[in-house]
């Protein structure tokens, strides 16, 4: 049988999401449920993939199938495409499996042309409405399908309003709109050197192709990379009979959520506009009314809508985000989907649904996107400072959290400054899909126009970025580099603060404080902890980090990078002294100075961790990282150590390496200078002995981790230094203290000889930062410079340093686990590279049976939730 590429809404259901996309599957499901859905059909995601396989052509077979379904739709509706006496008009919308901002969204009123509009005017007995629909169609089609710059259309509208002396679009009459159509078409011709397409069939096929194309635009690619969506999924296209919200005052259009997407509160939440089409709400051009007001304006429609909303939520057992249109007093549902929500709302809704008996705790755990938690874990405003601060304005509380940063006015500036590590607030009239990258780099987003469902609000909530939208009091002077608000003039580069939970705007920097895991958040995390099998450790180098991580639920330290303690004040001097030493004896003197400091640090960490496992990694970076850089520092050191400046320069020169990441670092340092490993062992064992004396109940078992091992003999050598030193100290102490020596697996050779390595190593921790670097042969410090070319050409779709490359690096991990277990069945296996806090990588770690993942303190709750979801999806 030939593959089917087009489905009528009545032929699908919600389970067919992969094929029909989210929008298409839900339109089909609503049709099956008997809800009022304008009928139509969905062109499948496979048709999109086929389009790309066929070199960006829609094959004649698929085109024929589309027109077959169009004919059926004509039959069903009793209208005809392109027939002025009774025209069928459609909307064309994209719909991937997961909703994706940045892709082509909607073309309305397709099927209108110079003749059809006349017939449509007669049929509706409303010339103004017909021409308004036509001018909107020309505008949208030109912009999103034909890529004609859209700004000029707005200019034409403004010019016409000015000439007539009116301020609102609604004050333009039928003749004005007819004139507008003429001007729009003239502008189109000027831009494209051809007439605006008059053939409805041609319009339809062009729109379908535009949707397919938009799957591959830079914004969509960027969004996919951020959200782990593979390019192979493709998007579906929905073609739906038009219903009109702009026929007059008994019509309207709106967007609503079954629960508040910002707070999670269980009440209908949304906005609508009387006498308007969908894009008016989403674009935020007119400020909409609250859904509750619909009760007074059209009580029957309101009640019916409440019923539908309730049914949909019960049916999907999740908060729904719905689009609707009212045409001459009759309600139509245009879309429903699980609504995007803030992290705060996601948690509240998940807990409430459990309490309402709608879902199980396990389902609640699976309902919250782990990455979303990020916004709850980051600082909130310091309440005292907040009280003292003076607000200069208020907008809508569109996406919660606190943000403080320097004002920028364009997405490009936000990206540029954000990449430099600057905290910026992006201030815009309104945002559009092309701003997505800049929005991602901003700490906060402030818009002048737009409601709670405007682009800025929806996208910011999805990203967990603080957003205040629709602050109409702002007067923008973007070209001059400032805006005015509350009597203040705020220029580019000045600090402002936004409270996304109250909508308040402050013309100053307000300090922030750390968040905590409590209330519903705590409940959800407790359910997650019950479900997960992976332990979650943290990468922490200081007692402060350790305490932070513990408060977020860390169960141990998987990586303590000891060198991070070397940089402070007097320590760096002792480290430099060690590096400049010419003989072992001299080196030992310097190391003796470091010993008490390092030991003190370890004691503090053991105290902070209260008996939880702590893995301490020995010195790893190349020594040149510690040498002085400025002439002043070199001079100071020369005086202190009584060595000539020239000699110091010579040492620095001798430490220079062409490729330091593959140079004299890791366990190679301990092979050359075993006394360094000796000192570090003393520091760890002494600290463990001292803290164990005070707290025998903690049963401390130090875990010493040797970095960058590639050959079992080098591990055996360093281990012999460690055990000799440790055993002597323990014997002297008269205490019983067990300790473990293990290694990082971060060199491919270690992974492929893991059976040998496991003879010496009591545990493995996958250092996937280095393992990725060495497997790809990409410098982890330089890859950012060229990976963009790879993303553009789809050679790689994501950053392998952020998300584990399961096909390559993951294979090495899997192999090393297997080989390691062959030698030592109970070997403790963990990961401490950056991937330990990335949800999809955590899922992989669960599948290969690691004991734990270790990640930065702020990602601990994310890893806990991701580990739980992995365990629920793939029980082991
Ligand atoms: C690693 O390589 O993955 C690792 C954790 O070590 P570092 O990042 O310190 O090299
Ligand atoms: Mg490493």
mmCIF file of N, CA, C and O in Angstrom, residues 16-23 42-53 94-100 103 211-216 220 224 229-238 794 797:
data_model
loop_
_atom_site.group_PDB
_atom_site.id
_atom_site.type_symbol
_atom_site.label_atom_id
_atom_site.label_comp_id
_atom_site.label_asym_id
_atom_site.label_seq_id
_atom_site.Cartn_x
_atom_site.Cartn_y
_atom_site.Cartn_z
ATOM 1 N N UNK A 16 -1.431 9.805 17.718
ATOM 2 C CA UNK A 16 -0.683 9.873 16.462
ATOM 3 C C UNK A 16 0.212 11.118 16.375
ATOM 4 O O UNK A 16 0.504 11.625 15.299
ATOM 5 N N UNK A 17 0.673 11.556 17.528
ATOM 6 C CA UNK A 17 1.462 12.779 17.628
ATOM 7 C C UNK A 17 2.721 12.781 16.746
ATOM 8 O O UNK A 17 3.053 13.794 16.126
ATOM 9 N N UNK A 18 3.388 11.634 16.683
ATOM 10 C CA UNK A 18 4.625 11.591 15.899
ATOM 11 C C UNK A 18 4.358 11.875 14.434
ATOM 12 O O UNK A 18 5.140 12.506 13.753
ATOM 13 N N UNK A 19 3.245 11.369 13.963
ATOM 14 C CA UNK A 19 2.907 11.500 12.557
ATOM 15 C C UNK A 19 2.197 12.821 12.267
ATOM 16 O O UNK A 19 2.469 13.484 11.269
ATOM 17 N N UNK A 20 1.281 13.203 13.146
ATOM 18 C CA UNK A 20 0.421 14.363 12.877
ATOM 19 C C UNK A 20 0.908 15.633 13.570
ATOM 20 O O UNK A 20 0.348 16.706 13.361
ATOM 21 N N UNK A 21 1.963 15.516 14.386
ATOM 22 C CA UNK A 21 2.395 16.672 15.166
ATOM 23 C C UNK A 21 1.437 16.886 16.319
ATOM 24 O O UNK A 21 0.330 16.314 16.350
ATOM 25 N N UNK A 22 1.842 17.717 17.270
ATOM 26 C CA UNK A 22 1.008 17.926 18.458
ATOM 27 C C UNK A 22 -0.321 18.560 18.099
ATOM 28 O O UNK A 22 -1.388 18.113 18.534
ATOM 29 N N UNK A 23 -0.275 19.604 17.280
ATOM 30 C CA UNK A 23 -1.502 20.335 16.956
ATOM 31 C C UNK A 23 -2.471 19.436 16.202
ATOM 32 O O UNK A 23 -3.657 19.359 16.529
ATOM 33 N N UNK A 42 -4.494 17.173 8.072
ATOM 34 C CA UNK A 42 -3.104 17.349 8.500
ATOM 35 C C UNK A 42 -2.173 16.660 7.509
ATOM 36 O O UNK A 42 -2.389 15.492 7.165
ATOM 37 N N UNK A 43 -1.181 17.392 7.058
ATOM 38 C CA UNK A 43 -0.142 16.817 6.193
ATOM 39 C C UNK A 43 0.965 16.358 7.143
ATOM 40 O O UNK A 43 1.435 17.133 7.984
ATOM 41 N N UNK A 44 1.365 15.101 7.055
ATOM 42 C CA UNK A 44 2.151 14.487 8.129
ATOM 43 C C UNK A 44 3.599 14.974 8.209
ATOM 44 O O UNK A 44 4.141 15.540 7.257
ATOM 45 N N UNK A 45 4.210 14.677 9.342
ATOM 46 C CA UNK A 45 5.635 14.978 9.537
ATOM 47 C C UNK A 45 6.481 14.180 8.540
ATOM 48 O O UNK A 45 7.547 14.624 8.135
ATOM 49 N N UNK A 46 5.958 13.017 8.143
ATOM 50 C CA UNK A 46 6.706 12.217 7.155
ATOM 51 C C UNK A 46 6.730 12.909 5.798
ATOM 52 O O UNK A 46 7.692 12.767 5.039
ATOM 53 N N UNK A 47 5.667 13.668 5.503
ATOM 54 C CA UNK A 47 5.661 14.425 4.252
ATOM 55 C C UNK A 47 6.755 15.483 4.291
ATOM 56 O O UNK A 47 7.398 15.787 3.283
ATOM 57 N N UNK A 48 6.975 16.042 5.490
ATOM 58 C CA UNK A 48 8.031 17.050 5.661
ATOM 59 C C UNK A 48 9.400 16.404 5.436
ATOM 60 O O UNK A 48 10.246 16.931 4.715
ATOM 61 N N UNK A 49 9.593 15.242 6.045
ATOM 62 C CA UNK A 49 10.878 14.551 5.882
ATOM 63 C C UNK A 49 11.087 14.198 4.411
ATOM 64 O O UNK A 49 12.182 14.329 3.875
ATOM 65 N N UNK A 50 9.994 13.778 3.772
ATOM 66 C CA UNK A 50 10.059 13.436 2.350
ATOM 67 C C UNK A 50 10.450 14.663 1.517
ATOM 68 O O UNK A 50 11.246 14.565 0.590
ATOM 69 N N UNK A 51 9.868 15.804 1.895
ATOM 70 C CA UNK A 51 10.179 17.067 1.202
ATOM 71 C C UNK A 51 11.690 17.316 1.215
ATOM 72 O O UNK A 51 12.287 17.678 0.206
ATOM 73 N N UNK A 52 12.318 17.083 2.376
ATOM 74 C CA UNK A 52 13.769 17.303 2.452
ATOM 75 C C UNK A 52 14.523 16.223 1.687
ATOM 76 O O UNK A 52 15.525 16.520 1.027
ATOM 77 N N UNK A 53 14.030 14.984 1.748
ATOM 78 C CA UNK A 53 14.690 13.908 0.989
ATOM 79 C C UNK A 53 14.609 14.169 -0.509
ATOM 80 O O UNK A 53 15.517 13.838 -1.257
ATOM 81 N N UNK A 94 1.774 25.399 11.151
ATOM 82 C CA UNK A 94 2.748 24.336 11.386
ATOM 83 C C UNK A 94 2.386 23.615 12.678
ATOM 84 O O UNK A 94 1.637 24.133 13.497
ATOM 85 N N UNK A 95 2.924 22.435 12.855
ATOM 86 C CA UNK A 95 2.657 21.702 14.096
ATOM 87 C C UNK A 95 3.612 20.537 14.253
ATOM 88 O O UNK A 95 3.376 19.445 13.762
ATOM 89 N N UNK A 96 4.725 20.786 14.933
ATOM 90 C CA UNK A 96 5.692 19.708 15.176
ATOM 91 C C UNK A 96 5.200 18.843 16.344
ATOM 92 O O UNK A 96 4.197 19.144 16.966
ATOM 93 N N UNK A 97 5.962 17.786 16.628
ATOM 94 C CA UNK A 97 5.587 16.905 17.750
ATOM 95 C C UNK A 97 5.569 17.680 19.057
ATOM 96 O O UNK A 97 4.706 17.508 19.888
ATOM 97 N N UNK A 98 6.609 18.503 19.221
ATOM 98 C CA UNK A 98 6.655 19.368 20.401
ATOM 99 C C UNK A 98 6.445 20.780 19.889
ATOM 100 O O UNK A 98 6.938 21.112 18.816
ATOM 101 N N UNK A 99 5.699 21.591 20.624
ATOM 102 C CA UNK A 99 5.439 22.934 20.098
ATOM 103 C C UNK A 99 6.760 23.692 20.053
ATOM 104 O O UNK A 99 7.581 23.590 20.949
ATOM 105 N N UNK A 100 6.966 24.390 18.954
ATOM 106 C CA UNK A 100 8.263 25.024 18.739
ATOM 107 C C UNK A 100 8.148 26.475 18.325
ATOM 108 O O UNK A 100 7.811 26.753 17.179
ATOM 109 N N UNK A 103 9.165 28.703 14.529
ATOM 110 C CA UNK A 103 8.763 28.170 13.234
ATOM 111 C C UNK A 103 7.594 28.968 12.713
ATOM 112 O O UNK A 103 6.938 29.679 13.436
ATOM 113 N N UNK A 211 5.899 26.202 5.486
ATOM 114 C CA UNK A 211 5.931 25.520 6.786
ATOM 115 C C UNK A 211 7.096 24.534 6.809
ATOM 116 O O UNK A 211 7.887 24.507 7.754
ATOM 117 N N UNK A 212 7.214 23.736 5.772
ATOM 118 C CA UNK A 212 8.317 22.769 5.716
ATOM 119 C C UNK A 212 9.665 23.495 5.826
ATOM 120 O O UNK A 212 10.551 23.064 6.554
ATOM 121 N N UNK A 213 9.783 24.591 5.092
ATOM 122 C CA UNK A 213 11.051 25.346 5.119
ATOM 123 C C UNK A 213 11.356 25.867 6.509
ATOM 124 O O UNK A 213 12.489 25.892 6.953
ATOM 125 N N UNK A 214 10.299 26.294 7.193
ATOM 126 C CA UNK A 214 10.521 26.943 8.487
ATOM 127 C C UNK A 214 11.073 25.954 9.518
ATOM 128 O O UNK A 214 11.653 26.347 10.519
ATOM 129 N N UNK A 215 10.904 24.659 9.246
ATOM 130 C CA UNK A 215 11.494 23.645 10.127
ATOM 131 C C UNK A 215 13.020 23.804 10.173
ATOM 132 O O UNK A 215 13.683 23.421 11.120
ATOM 133 N N UNK A 216 13.534 24.388 9.119
ATOM 134 C CA UNK A 216 14.979 24.430 8.976
ATOM 135 C C UNK A 216 15.544 25.835 9.110
ATOM 136 O O UNK A 216 16.673 26.071 8.720
ATOM 137 N N UNK A 220 14.522 27.935 14.475
ATOM 138 C CA UNK A 220 14.016 26.605 14.816
ATOM 139 C C UNK A 220 15.181 25.679 15.166
ATOM 140 O O UNK A 220 15.096 24.896 16.111
ATOM 141 N N UNK A 224 15.683 23.827 18.692
ATOM 142 C CA UNK A 224 15.815 22.365 18.778
ATOM 143 C C UNK A 224 17.057 21.971 19.574
ATOM 144 O O UNK A 224 17.031 21.037 20.359
ATOM 145 N N UNK A 229 15.659 18.406 20.462
ATOM 146 C CA UNK A 229 14.708 17.907 19.457
ATOM 147 C C UNK A 229 15.492 17.588 18.182
ATOM 148 O O UNK A 229 16.133 18.468 17.624
ATOM 149 N N UNK A 230 15.465 16.348 17.716
ATOM 150 C CA UNK A 230 16.245 16.016 16.511
ATOM 151 C C UNK A 230 15.626 16.584 15.248
ATOM 152 O O UNK A 230 14.394 16.679 15.139
ATOM 153 N N UNK A 231 16.469 16.912 14.274
ATOM 154 C CA UNK A 231 15.945 17.510 13.037
ATOM 155 C C UNK A 231 15.170 16.475 12.228
ATOM 156 O O UNK A 231 14.365 16.826 11.387
ATOM 157 N N UNK A 232 15.382 15.206 12.518
ATOM 158 C CA UNK A 232 14.715 14.174 11.732
ATOM 159 C C UNK A 232 13.208 14.084 12.010
ATOM 160 O O UNK A 232 12.483 13.426 11.275
ATOM 161 N N UNK A 233 12.737 14.740 13.053
ATOM 162 C CA UNK A 233 11.300 14.651 13.356
ATOM 163 C C UNK A 233 10.423 15.295 12.284
ATOM 164 O O UNK A 233 9.378 14.778 11.956
ATOM 165 N N UNK A 234 10.824 16.451 11.796
ATOM 166 C CA UNK A 234 9.992 17.169 10.825
ATOM 167 C C UNK A 234 8.745 17.766 11.463
ATOM 168 O O UNK A 234 8.435 17.506 12.620
ATOM 169 N N UNK A 235 8.073 18.599 10.684
ATOM 170 C CA UNK A 235 6.842 19.205 11.189
ATOM 171 C C UNK A 235 5.658 18.807 10.316
ATOM 172 O O UNK A 235 5.820 18.562 9.119
ATOM 173 N N UNK A 236 4.485 18.746 10.923
ATOM 174 C CA UNK A 236 3.268 18.531 10.144
ATOM 175 C C UNK A 236 2.694 19.895 9.753
ATOM 176 O O UNK A 236 3.128 20.926 10.260
ATOM 177 N N UNK A 237 1.727 19.884 8.834
ATOM 178 C CA UNK A 237 1.044 21.119 8.436
ATOM 179 C C UNK A 237 -0.458 20.884 8.603
ATOM 180 O O UNK A 237 -0.969 19.863 8.139
ATOM 181 N N UNK A 238 -1.109 21.820 9.264
ATOM 182 C CA UNK A 238 -2.558 21.699 9.445
ATOM 183 C C UNK A 238 -3.286 22.694 8.550
ATOM 184 O O UNK A 238 -2.964 23.880 8.571
ATOM 185 N N UNK A 794 24.194 20.623 9.975
ATOM 186 C CA UNK A 794 23.568 19.456 10.610
ATOM 187 C C UNK A 794 24.506 18.250 10.699
ATOM 188 O O UNK A 794 24.072 17.106 10.665
ATOM 189 N N UNK A 797 24.199 18.124 15.836
ATOM 190 C CA UNK A 797 23.013 18.928 16.133
ATOM 191 C C UNK A 797 23.054 19.541 17.520
ATOM 192 O O UNK A 797 22.199 20.319 17.884
#
